[in-house]
Every structure is written in C-alpha cells, then in structure tokens.
C-alpha cells in the first residue's frame, strides 16, 4: 500500500478550536491516517485561545517569517509547530494576529455575523499553505482541505500555482462537511485575494451571481471531492439539498465520493470518559444509572425511572430541526419524557428554546452554552438522544449516543440514514428510532415508539447494546478515504 504525504487543512481542530463536527473530524482523522503510516501534517490558524504553553507550541526558525502574497500586498506571517495531543501528528499553526488573534473562529460576537474580513482570513490561510510548503521544502502528494474555509487551495493550485514546478505532483481533495456554508463575498474580493491577476473571468464557476464564492471555486477546481456520508453525497446532487450548487456538483459527479466520518473512540468512550460520573461498559450497563442521576442533579430537573430523559446537543441552527421540535412540543409533552438541551447559536433558535423551557418548567431544561464536558455528561446520562435535523451531512452525536448506549431518535436524512438502524423492539433489533419524513407528526410518532420500547427493559437494553456494539471508529473510514486518495495518484482501487 502506497504511503502518502498529506497536508490537511482545517479551520477548526479539536482540542485547539471547536465550533462543530469539523473539529472532531480534523482532530481524529489525521491520527488514524498516521496509524496507517501516512506522513500527514495538519495546518490550522492560531486563534486567541490556542496558547503556546498549553499545547507546547514552538517556533520553527525557518517558518518564523513567511512572505505570503495576497492581492497587491505581501503579508508576513509565522507558522508555529506542535502535535495533535497523544499522537505523533505534526500540527502547524498559522500565526497572524491582525486576522486570527480572536476568541471566535468565524463569528463576530458583537454582530453575531461572520467577521467582516473572513474573506481575507481564509484566503490568507489557503495561500500560506503553499508558501509554507515551499519554505519547508516538503512536497505533499495531496492537500486535503475542508469546507469553504480552506477551499481556495484547489483554486489557487489550478491558477496562481499552475506552472509552479514545486507543486507539479500535488493533488487536492476537498471534503464538504456542510454544503450550506459557502463563503460568498462581494466581487471586489477577487482583487483583494489576488484572484484577478490570473486567467479568471466572469465565466469562471467561482462567480456566483456577481459574487465570489469560495466553496464553488474549490468544487470547480479540486481534483477530488468527498463528503462525509454516502447518502449526503447523493442528496447534494439534488436541488433540495444542493444549496444552489447541485448543478456544478452534477458536472463533478465522477470525482465525488461519500465517505462516512468515524468517531474518536479515545475521546468518546464511556469506559474511559474522564468527564462522566461513572464509567461503564456494555457488560456493566447498570453504572449508566449513576450518570443519569448526576445529569438530572446538575440540570436541576427530576425524572422517575419510567420517565425517559432525552438529550439534545446541537448548534442552535435552523438546519438542526428546531422548527419541528417547536411544532411537536405540545404533543411530546403529553408523554413521560424530559428534555435536556445543550446548545448555542442563532438568536431566534435560542429564543425558541428558552420559550420551551419557560412553557414547560420541570420538563424541558436548557443550557445555552458551549460545553464539551456537559456534552459528554448528556451522552452518558440521557436515556435517548434527539436529532431531528432537516439535513445532516454526517452527524456525530448520533454515533456518540450509540457508543454511550443512548439510542438516538433521528430524521432519516444524510449520515443519519447511514448510521442508525431503525429499531424493532419486539425483535430486539436496531440501534435507534428513525422517522422518514420531515414532519412534526412523524417526530412525535418516533418518540412514541421510543417511549413504548423504553417500558420494555429487555428490549431497550438490547437496543442499547446493539448500538454500543457498532464500530464507528476511524479505522474503516480512514481505509475508505485511502481509496479516494489512491484515485488522485491514478492508482487502481482494489476491493
Ligand atoms: P455540526 O458539525 O453540524 O455542528 P455534528 O453532529 O457533526 O454537527 O457535530 C457537532 C459536534 O459539536 C459534536 O461533537 C457535538 O457534541 C458538538 N457540540 C455542538 N454544540 C455543542 C455545545 N453547545 N456544547 C458542546 N458541544 C457541542
């Protein structure tokens, strides 16, 4: 098996900076690739919270001053070096304080909108990759980039660096974690990021109704494209899920692959989880009860043994199905359940969640916060987990839930289809409760099925165990991704 040199770019990497699932993937996949003997190195921006001392980051003399051209300016950045925790994966951190020394990764907390200079931030990030590689004199076979925040890499490679000998053998893979976020900026952006000096005009697919679209630029030029589940790979070719890019994606269908994300089983494993009240395993499930009790106490809510505690951890975004939850709330509350919600995000969704808490005291609790620790406690302490997402490229929480013996209740979409098997309690099969169309009634019906199954302890335990037995580790996913990498080398995929 050929070994590859891979530079992996992500704007968030756990544990350094996390907004959503991309961070988890970027923190885990490179380790799985390293275990498979690839030379994989990560590059991310250095945000304010990433302290040198905490992560043992060091200066590299050669990388202390890198001159990066951007539009008509040259920006001098530096790159520091460290490792992904508990691994030998080298991580590089782009340091440029005027653009990155901020607490929030994407959003200006004052306006709750993206930072005004996001177009510059993530163009600089992409161009630094090239300039850093030259200084390092390291020629990767592949630059693997993620979402719009690094999707200018394939674009630059096919334009600015097209004739650069150094990159003649370098290919690109762009992974879509969420097609709805595209990085769309005004036309002047092209000038500012140096896209106007290259053979590039208004007919180029990067243009989007007179604006400059970063993700489109990447999708049009990447050698390979992947997304994070096979079902989402099919869905994005349709107008319903294509976020306006289904037409372009249709033209790139031949290089589009769906590879399911894995989960970091060192981080998300009830047997060794440091955050939870009591560790437990598939053999000693009784210990899960201690986590349930601890969660109820921490959230200051009561639930007897016949009441199902349903957890929900999510970015508070329209995508995640909160409109459905709101519509279904009254009927849901007729059932013996309590709802424990953890999330931050859109203000309108936040208000809606607060409204539910007010309307159903003692039945719905919410923490409007980002807390990794509480997320672990909810996965361990809840009886079931809710994910009514309108669309879901892969979704990680349903996999965490299954690993924690907390059957998920999910809408049959994207990666949720590929990971959750609908339970048949009488037969003791399946790992969760799936509803197949996006409607409040269907959601209520799925929760009803879960509540019924919950009454039958034997069936419920079987469903818990079925989920816990599933292997969601990165091994299988990394292997599948390797097959995609091989395509970039023109090597035949076997098996
Ligand atoms: P997405 O990437 O669309 O946000 P995923 O399910 O792929 O959705 O990944 C979300 C990740 O972010 C999970 O690890 C989840 O636990 C975490 N997460 C989301 N919101 C919060 C929060 N408020 N506090 C802690 N973790 C959160």
Coordinates of C-alpha atoms and ligand atoms in Angstrom, one line a residue:
X1 CA 0.0 0.0 0.0
X2 CA 1.4 3.3 -1.0
X3 CA 2.1 5.8 1.7
X4 CA 1.1 9.4 1.1
X5 CA 2.4 12.8 2.2
X6 CA -0.7 14.7 3.1
X7 CA -1.1 18.3 4.2
X8 CA -4.5 18.5 6.0
X9 CA -6.1 22.0 6.3
X10 CA -8.9 22.8 8.7
X11 CA -10.2 26.0 10.2
X12 CA -11.1 24.1 13.4
X13 CA -9.3 21.2 15.0
X14 CA -10.2 19.6 18.3
X15 CA -9.0 20.3 21.0
X16 CA -7.4 23.5 19.8
X17 CA -10.6 25.1 18.5
X18 CA -14.0 23.7 18.0
X19 CA -17.3 25.0 16.7
X20 CA -18.9 21.9 15.3
X21 CA -18.2 18.4 13.9
X22 CA -15.4 19.5 11.6
X23 CA -13.2 20.0 14.6
X24 CA -13.8 16.5 15.8
X25 CA -13.0 15.0 12.4
X26 CA -9.9 17.2 12.0
X27 CA -8.7 16.1 15.4
X28 CA -9.1 12.4 14.8
X29 CA -8.8 11.5 11.1
X30 CA -5.1 12.6 10.8
X31 CA -4.3 10.3 13.7
X32 CA -6.0 7.4 12.0
X33 CA -4.0 8.2 8.8
X34 CA -0.8 8.4 10.8
X35 CA -1.5 5.0 12.3
X36 CA -1.8 3.8 8.7
X37 CA 1.8 5.0 8.1
X38 CA 1.0 8.1 6.0
X39 CA 3.0 11.3 6.7
X40 CA 0.1 13.5 7.5
X41 CA 0.5 17.1 8.9
X42 CA -2.2 19.5 9.9
X43 CA -2.4 23.2 9.3
X44 CA -4.8 25.5 11.1
X45 CA -5.0 29.2 12.1
X46 CA -3.8 30.1 15.6
X47 CA -6.7 31.7 17.4
X48 CA -6.5 33.6 20.6
X49 CA -7.4 30.6 22.8
X50 CA -4.6 28.5 21.4
X51 CA -1.9 29.1 24.0
X52 CA 1.7 28.2 23.2
X53 CA 2.3 26.9 26.7
X54 CA -0.8 24.8 27.0
X55 CA -0.1 22.9 23.8
X56 CA 3.7 23.2 23.8
X57 CA 3.9 25.1 20.5
X58 CA 7.3 26.0 19.3
X59 CA 8.8 28.4 16.9
X60 CA 10.5 26.9 13.8
X61 CA 13.3 29.2 12.7
X62 CA 12.6 28.6 9.0
X63 CA 8.9 29.3 9.4
X64 CA 9.3 32.4 11.5
X65 CA 8.8 34.8 8.6
X66 CA 6.9 33.6 5.6
X67 CA 6.0 36.2 3.0
X68 CA 2.6 35.4 1.6
X69 CA 1.3 37.4 -1.4
X70 CA -2.3 38.3 -1.2
X71 CA -3.7 40.7 -3.8
X72 CA -1.4 43.7 -4.1
X73 CA 0.1 43.2 -0.6
X74 CA 2.6 40.8 0.8
X75 CA 1.7 39.6 4.3
X76 CA 4.4 38.3 6.6
X77 CA 3.1 35.5 8.8
X78 CA 4.7 32.9 11.0
X79 CA 3.9 29.3 11.5
X80 CA 4.4 27.5 14.8
X81 CA 4.6 23.8 15.3
X82 CA 3.2 21.3 17.8
X83 CA 1.4 18.0 17.8
X84 CA -2.1 16.7 18.0
X85 CA -2.4 15.6 21.6
X86 CA -1.4 12.0 22.3
X87 CA -0.1 11.5 18.8
X88 CA 2.9 12.0 16.5
X89 CA 0.8 14.0 14.1
X90 CA 2.6 17.3 13.5
X91 CA 0.3 20.3 13.6
X92 CA 1.3 23.7 12.2
X93 CA -0.4 26.9 13.4
X94 CA -0.6 30.0 11.2
X95 CA 0.1 33.0 13.3
X96 CA -1.0 36.3 12.1
X97 CA -2.5 38.3 14.9
X98 CA -4.4 41.0 13.0
X99 CA -6.6 38.4 11.4
X100 CA -6.6 35.4 13.8
X101 CA -6.0 36.5 17.3
X102 CA -9.7 36.4 18.2
X103 CA -11.7 34.3 20.5
X104 CA -14.4 33.4 18.0
X105 CA -13.4 31.3 15.0
X106 CA -16.0 32.6 12.4
X107 CA -18.4 35.0 14.0
X108 CA -18.0 38.4 15.4
X109 CA -19.8 38.2 18.8
X110 CA -20.8 41.9 18.5
X111 CA -22.8 41.4 15.3
X112 CA -23.4 37.7 15.5
X113 CA -22.4 37.7 11.8
X114 CA -19.3 36.3 10.2
X115 CA -16.2 38.5 10.8
X116 CA -16.1 41.3 8.2
X117 CA -12.7 40.2 7.0
X118 CA -13.4 36.5 6.7
X119 CA -12.6 36.6 3.0
X120 CA -9.1 37.8 3.8
X121 CA -8.7 35.4 6.8
X122 CA -9.4 32.3 4.8
X123 CA -7.7 33.4 1.7
X124 CA -4.5 34.0 3.7
X125 CA -4.9 30.6 5.3
X126 CA -5.1 28.9 1.9
X127 CA -2.1 30.8 0.4
X128 CA 0.0 30.3 3.4
X129 CA -0.2 26.6 2.9
X130 CA 1.6 26.9 -0.4
X131 CA 4.2 29.4 0.8
X132 CA 4.9 27.3 3.9
X133 CA 5.4 24.1 1.9
X134 CA 8.0 25.8 -0.2
X135 CA 9.9 27.1 2.8
X136 CA 9.7 23.7 4.4
X137 CA 10.7 22.1 1.1
X138 CA 8.0 19.5 1.6
X139 CA 6.0 18.4 -1.4
X140 CA 2.8 16.7 -0.4
X141 CA 1.2 14.2 -2.7
X142 CA -2.1 15.6 -1.6
X143 CA -3.5 18.7 0.1
X144 CA -6.7 17.6 1.8
X145 CA -8.9 20.7 2.5
X146 CA -12.2 21.1 4.3
X147 CA -15.2 23.3 3.6
X148 CA -15.1 26.8 2.3
X149 CA -12.6 28.0 4.8
X150 CA -9.8 26.1 3.0
X151 CA -11.4 25.6 -0.4
X152 CA -9.3 28.3 -2.1
X153 CA -6.4 25.8 -2.0
X154 CA -7.5 23.9 -5.1
X155 CA -8.5 27.1 -6.8
X156 CA -5.0 28.7 -6.2
X157 CA -3.3 25.4 -7.2
X158 CA -5.0 25.5 -10.6
X159 CA -4.5 29.2 -11.1
X160 CA -1.7 31.0 -9.3
X161 CA 0.5 27.9 -8.8
X162 CA -0.5 26.2 -12.1
X163 CA 3.0 26.5 -13.6
X164 CA 4.9 26.2 -10.4
X165 CA 7.3 23.2 -10.7
X166 CA 7.2 22.7 -6.9
X167 CA 3.5 21.6 -7.0
X168 CA 3.5 19.6 -10.2
X169 CA 2.8 16.4 -8.4
X170 CA 0.4 17.8 -5.8
X171 CA -3.3 16.9 -6.0
X172 CA -6.2 18.2 -3.9
X173 CA -9.1 16.7 -2.2
X174 CA -11.9 19.0 -0.9
X175 CA -14.2 17.5 1.7
X176 CA -17.6 19.0 2.1
X177 CA -18.8 18.9 5.7
X178 CA -21.8 21.2 5.1
X179 CA -22.7 22.5 1.7
X180 CA -24.8 25.3 3.0
X181 CA -21.8 27.3 4.3
X182 CA -20.1 28.6 1.1
X183 CA -18.2 31.8 1.9
X184 CA -19.8 34.2 -0.5
X185 CA -18.2 37.6 -0.8
X186 CA -18.5 40.7 -3.0
X187 CA -16.9 40.9 -6.3
X188 CA -14.1 43.2 -5.0
X189 CA -12.9 40.2 -3.0
X190 CA -11.3 38.7 -6.2
X191 CA -8.9 41.7 -6.3
X192 CA -8.1 41.6 -2.6
X193 CA -7.1 38.0 -2.7
X194 CA -5.2 38.1 -5.9
X195 CA -7.8 36.1 -8.0
X196 CA -8.0 38.9 -10.6
X197 CA -4.4 38.6 -11.8
X198 CA -4.8 35.1 -13.1
X199 CA -6.7 33.7 -16.0
X200 CA -10.0 34.0 -14.4
X201 CA -13.1 35.9 -15.6
X202 CA -16.8 36.2 -15.0
X203 CA -17.5 32.9 -16.7
X204 CA -15.4 31.0 -14.1
X205 CA -17.6 28.8 -11.8
X206 CA -16.2 30.7 -8.8
X207 CA -18.5 33.5 -9.7
X208 CA -22.0 33.3 -8.2
X209 CA -24.4 35.9 -9.3
X210 CA -21.8 38.6 -9.3
X211 CA -20.3 37.5 -6.0
X212 CA -17.1 35.4 -5.4
X213 CA -18.0 32.0 -3.9
X214 CA -15.1 30.3 -2.1
X215 CA -16.7 26.9 -1.9
X216 CA -17.7 27.0 -5.6
X217 CA -14.2 28.0 -6.5
X218 CA -12.9 24.9 -4.7
X219 CA -15.5 22.5 -6.0
X220 CA -14.8 23.6 -9.6
X221 CA -11.1 23.0 -9.3
X222 CA -10.4 20.2 -6.8
X223 CA -9.0 17.0 -8.2
X224 CA -11.3 15.1 -5.9
X225 CA -14.3 15.9 -3.8
X226 CA -15.7 14.0 -0.9
X227 CA -18.4 14.4 1.5
X228 CA -19.0 12.9 4.9
X229 CA -21.6 10.2 4.2
X230 CA -22.7 8.2 1.1
X231 CA -26.3 9.4 1.5
X232 CA -25.3 13.0 1.6
X233 CA -23.1 12.5 -1.4
X234 CA -26.3 11.6 -3.3
X235 CA -28.5 14.2 -1.7
X236 CA -26.3 17.1 -2.7
X237 CA -26.8 16.3 -6.3
X238 CA -30.5 17.4 -5.9
X239 CA -32.0 20.9 -5.8
X240 CA -33.5 20.1 -2.3
X241 CA -30.1 19.6 -0.7
X242 CA -27.7 21.2 -3.2
X243 CA -27.8 24.7 -1.8
X244 CA -27.6 26.0 -5.3
X245 CA -24.5 24.0 -6.2
X246 CA -26.2 20.8 -7.3
X247 CA -25.7 21.9 -11.0
X248 CA -22.0 22.3 -10.5
X249 CA -21.7 19.1 -8.5
X250 CA -23.5 17.2 -11.2
X251 CA -20.7 18.1 -13.5
X252 CA -18.2 16.8 -11.0
X253 CA -20.1 13.6 -10.1
X254 CA -17.3 11.4 -11.3
X255 CA -14.9 12.7 -8.7
X256 CA -17.4 13.0 -5.8
X257 CA -17.2 10.3 -3.1
X258 CA -19.2 9.7 0.1
X259 CA -17.0 8.5 3.0
X260 CA -18.7 8.2 6.4
X261 CA -16.9 10.0 9.2
X262 CA -15.7 8.0 12.2
X263 CA -15.6 9.0 15.8
X264 CA -12.6 9.4 18.1
X265 CA -13.0 6.3 20.3
X266 CA -10.4 7.6 22.8
X267 CA -12.4 10.8 23.3
X268 CA -16.0 9.3 23.1
X269 CA -16.0 6.1 25.1
X270 CA -18.0 5.5 28.3
X271 CA -15.4 3.1 29.5
X272 CA -12.7 5.7 29.8
X273 CA -14.5 9.1 29.6
X274 CA -13.0 11.4 32.2
X275 CA -15.9 13.8 32.2
X276 CA -18.7 11.5 33.4
X277 CA -19.8 10.5 36.9
X278 CA -19.2 6.8 36.5
X279 CA -17.6 4.8 33.7
X280 CA -19.5 1.9 32.2
X281 CA -19.3 -0.8 29.5
X282 CA -21.6 -2.9 27.5
X283 CA -21.2 -5.6 30.2
X284 CA -21.9 -3.4 33.2
X285 CA -24.7 -1.1 32.0
X286 CA -26.0 -0.6 35.5
X287 CA -23.4 2.1 36.0
X288 CA -25.1 4.2 33.4
X289 CA -27.8 5.0 36.0
X290 CA -25.3 6.9 38.1
X291 CA -24.7 9.2 35.1
X292 CA -28.4 9.7 34.7
X293 CA -28.8 10.7 38.3
X294 CA -25.7 13.1 38.1
X295 CA -27.1 14.7 35.0
X296 CA -30.5 15.3 36.5
X297 CA -29.0 16.8 39.5
X298 CA -26.7 19.1 37.6
X299 CA -29.5 20.3 35.4
X300 CA -31.8 20.6 38.4
X301 CA -34.6 18.5 37.0
X302 CA -36.4 15.4 38.2
X303 CA -37.4 12.2 36.3
X304 CA -38.5 8.9 37.8
X305 CA -37.4 5.7 36.3
X306 CA -40.4 5.5 34.0
X307 CA -39.6 8.9 32.5
X308 CA -37.4 8.9 29.5
X309 CA -34.6 11.6 29.7
X310 CA -34.0 12.8 26.1
X311 CA -30.7 14.7 25.4
X312 CA -30.1 17.1 22.6
X313 CA -26.7 18.7 21.9
X314 CA -26.5 20.9 18.9
X315 CA -25.5 24.1 17.3
X316 CA -28.7 26.1 17.5
X317 CA -29.3 26.4 13.8
X318 CA -32.3 26.1 11.6
X319 CA -30.6 23.0 10.0
X320 CA -30.9 21.1 13.2
X321 CA -34.7 20.8 13.1
X322 CA -35.7 23.1 15.9
X323 CA -38.8 24.3 14.0
X324 CA -40.0 20.7 14.1
X325 CA -39.3 20.4 17.8
X326 CA -41.3 23.6 18.4
X327 CA -44.2 22.3 16.4
X328 CA -44.2 18.9 18.1
X329 CA -43.5 20.2 21.7
X330 CA -47.1 20.1 22.9
X331 CA -47.7 16.5 21.8
X332 CA -44.3 15.5 23.0
X333 CA -45.0 16.8 26.5
X334 CA -48.0 14.5 26.7
X335 CA -45.5 11.7 27.0
X336 CA -43.4 10.7 30.1
X337 CA -40.3 12.5 28.9
X338 CA -38.0 15.3 30.0
X339 CA -35.8 17.1 27.5
X340 CA -32.3 18.2 28.3
X341 CA -30.9 20.7 25.7
X342 CA -27.3 22.0 25.3
X343 CA -26.6 24.5 22.5
X344 CA -25.6 27.9 21.3
X345 CA -26.1 29.7 18.0
X346 CA -28.7 31.6 16.2
X347 CA -30.6 34.1 18.4
X348 CA -34.0 33.2 17.1
X349 CA -33.5 29.5 17.8
X350 CA -32.0 30.4 21.2
X351 CA -35.2 32.4 22.0
X352 CA -37.4 29.5 20.9
X353 CA -35.5 27.1 23.2
X354 CA -35.8 29.5 26.1
X355 CA -39.5 29.7 25.3
X356 CA -39.9 26.0 25.6
X357 CA -38.1 26.0 29.0
X358 CA -40.5 28.7 30.2
X359 CA -43.6 27.0 28.9
X360 CA -42.7 23.5 30.3
X361 CA -41.0 24.0 33.6
X362 CA -39.5 20.9 35.0
X363 CA -40.0 19.1 31.7
X364 CA -37.6 21.0 29.4
X365 CA -34.2 22.3 30.6
X366 CA -31.6 24.0 28.5
X367 CA -28.1 25.3 28.9
X368 CA -27.3 28.0 26.3
X369 CA -23.6 27.4 26.3
X370 CA -20.8 25.5 24.6
X371 CA -19.5 22.9 27.0
X372 CA -17.6 19.8 25.9
X373 CA -17.8 18.5 29.4
X374 CA -21.6 18.8 29.7
X375 CA -21.9 17.2 26.2
X376 CA -20.2 14.1 27.5
X377 CA -22.4 14.1 30.6
X378 CA -25.5 14.3 28.5
X379 CA -24.4 11.5 26.2
X380 CA -23.8 9.3 29.2
X381 CA -26.7 10.4 31.4
X382 CA -29.6 10.6 28.9
X383 CA -31.8 7.6 28.1
X384 CA -32.3 8.6 24.5
X385 CA -30.9 11.3 22.2
X386 CA -32.8 13.5 19.7
X387 CA -31.6 14.7 16.3
X388 CA -34.5 15.9 14.1
X389 CA -32.1 17.6 11.6
X390 CA -33.6 18.9 8.4
X391 CA -30.4 17.8 6.7
X392 CA -27.3 16.2 8.2
X393 CA -24.1 15.7 6.2
X394 CA -22.9 13.0 8.6
X395 CA -23.7 14.0 12.2
X396 CA -21.5 12.8 15.0
X397 CA -23.8 13.0 18.0
X398 CA -25.9 10.0 16.9
X399 CA -22.7 7.9 16.8
X400 CA -21.6 9.2 20.2
X401 CA -25.1 8.3 21.5
X402 CA -25.0 4.8 20.2
X403 CA -21.5 4.3 21.7
X404 CA -22.9 5.5 25.1
X405 CA -25.9 3.2 25.0
X406 CA -28.2 6.2 24.4
X407 CA -30.4 5.3 21.4
X408 CA -30.8 8.2 19.0
X409 CA -34.2 9.4 17.6
X410 CA -33.4 10.8 14.2
X411 CA -34.8 12.1 10.9
X412 CA -33.9 9.8 8.0
X413 CA -31.5 12.1 6.2
X414 CA -27.8 12.2 5.2
X415 CA -25.4 10.4 7.5
X416 CA -28.2 9.6 10.0
X417 CA -29.6 7.1 7.4
X418 CA -26.1 5.6 7.1
X419 CA -25.5 5.1 10.8
X420 CA -28.8 4.5 12.6
X421 CA -30.8 1.3 12.1
X422 CA -34.4 1.7 13.0
X423 CA -35.3 -0.5 16.0
X424 CA -37.8 -3.2 16.1
X425 CA -38.2 -3.7 19.8
X426 CA -40.1 -6.9 19.7
X427 CA -37.3 -8.5 17.6
X428 CA -34.7 -6.7 19.7
X429 CA -33.0 -5.4 16.5
X430 CA -31.9 -1.9 15.5
X431 CA -30.0 0.9 17.2
X432 CA -32.4 3.9 17.3
X433 CA -35.7 5.3 16.2
X434 CA -35.9 6.7 12.7
X435 CA -38.6 8.9 11.1
X436 CA -38.7 9.2 7.4
X437 CA -40.3 12.5 6.5
X438 CA -39.6 15.9 8.0
X439 CA -42.9 16.4 9.8
X440 CA -43.8 17.1 13.5
X441 CA -46.2 14.1 13.5
X442 CA -43.5 11.8 12.3
X443 CA -41.2 13.1 15.0
X444 CA -43.9 12.6 17.7
X445 CA -44.5 9.1 16.3
X446 CA -40.8 8.2 16.6
X447 CA -40.6 9.5 20.2
X448 CA -43.7 7.5 21.0
X449 CA -42.1 4.3 19.6
X450 CA -39.0 5.1 21.7
X451 CA -41.1 5.7 24.9
X452 CA -43.0 2.4 24.3
X453 CA -39.8 0.5 23.8
X454 CA -38.3 2.1 26.9
X455 CA -41.1 0.5 29.0
X456 CA -39.8 -2.9 28.0
X457 CA -36.5 -3.0 29.8
X458 CA -35.3 -6.2 28.0
X459 CA -35.9 -4.8 24.5
X460 CA -34.5 -1.4 25.5
X461 CA -31.3 -2.9 26.8
X462 CA -31.0 -4.9 23.6
X463 CA -31.3 -1.8 21.5
X464 CA -28.7 0.0 23.7
X465 CA -26.3 -2.9 23.3
X466 CA -26.8 -3.1 19.6
X467 CA -25.7 0.5 19.3
X468 CA -22.7 0.0 21.6
X469 CA -21.5 -2.9 19.6
X470 CA -21.3 -0.9 16.3
X471 CA -17.8 0.0 15.3
X472 CA -17.8 3.7 14.5
X473 CA -14.0 4.1 14.9
X474 CA -12.0 5.8 12.3
X475 CA -10.3 2.6 11.0
X476 CA -13.0 1.8 8.4
X477 CA -13.4 5.4 7.4
X478 CA -9.7 6.0 7.1
X479 CA -9.4 2.9 4.9
X480 CA -12.2 4.1 2.7
X481 CA -10.6 7.5 2.4
X482 CA -7.4 5.9 1.4
X483 CA -9.1 4.5 -1.6
X484 CA -10.1 8.0 -2.6
X485 CA -6.5 9.2 -2.1
X486 CA -5.3 6.5 -4.4
X487 CA -7.6 7.8 -7.1
X488 CA -5.6 11.0 -7.0
X489 CA -2.5 9.1 -7.8
X490 CA -4.2 7.2 -10.6
X491 CA -3.7 4.0 -8.7
X492 CA -6.4 1.4 -9.1
X493 CA -8.7 0.9 -6.2
X494 CA -8.9 -2.7 -5.1
X495 CA -11.6 -4.5 -3.1
Ligands
LIG1 P1 -22.3 20.0 13.2 O1 -20.9 19.8 12.7 O2 -23.3 20.3 12.1 O3 -22.4 21.0 14.3 P2 -22.1 17.3 14.2 O4 -23.1 16.4 14.8 O5 -21.3 16.7 13.1 O6 -22.8 18.6 13.8 O7 -21.0 17.7 15.3 C1 -21.3 18.6 16.3 C2 -20.2 18.5 17.4 O8 -20.2 19.6 18.2 C3 -20.4 17.3 18.3 O9 -19.2 16.9 18.8 C4 -21.3 18.0 19.4 O10 -21.2 17.3 20.6 C5 -20.6 19.3 19.5 N1 -21.5 20.4 20.0 C6 -22.4 21.1 19.4 N2 -22.9 22.0 20.2 C7 -22.3 21.9 21.3 C8 -22.4 22.6 22.6 N3 -23.3 23.6 22.8 N4 -21.6 22.3 23.6 C9 -20.7 21.3 23.4 N5 -20.5 20.6 22.3 C10 -21.3 20.9 21.2

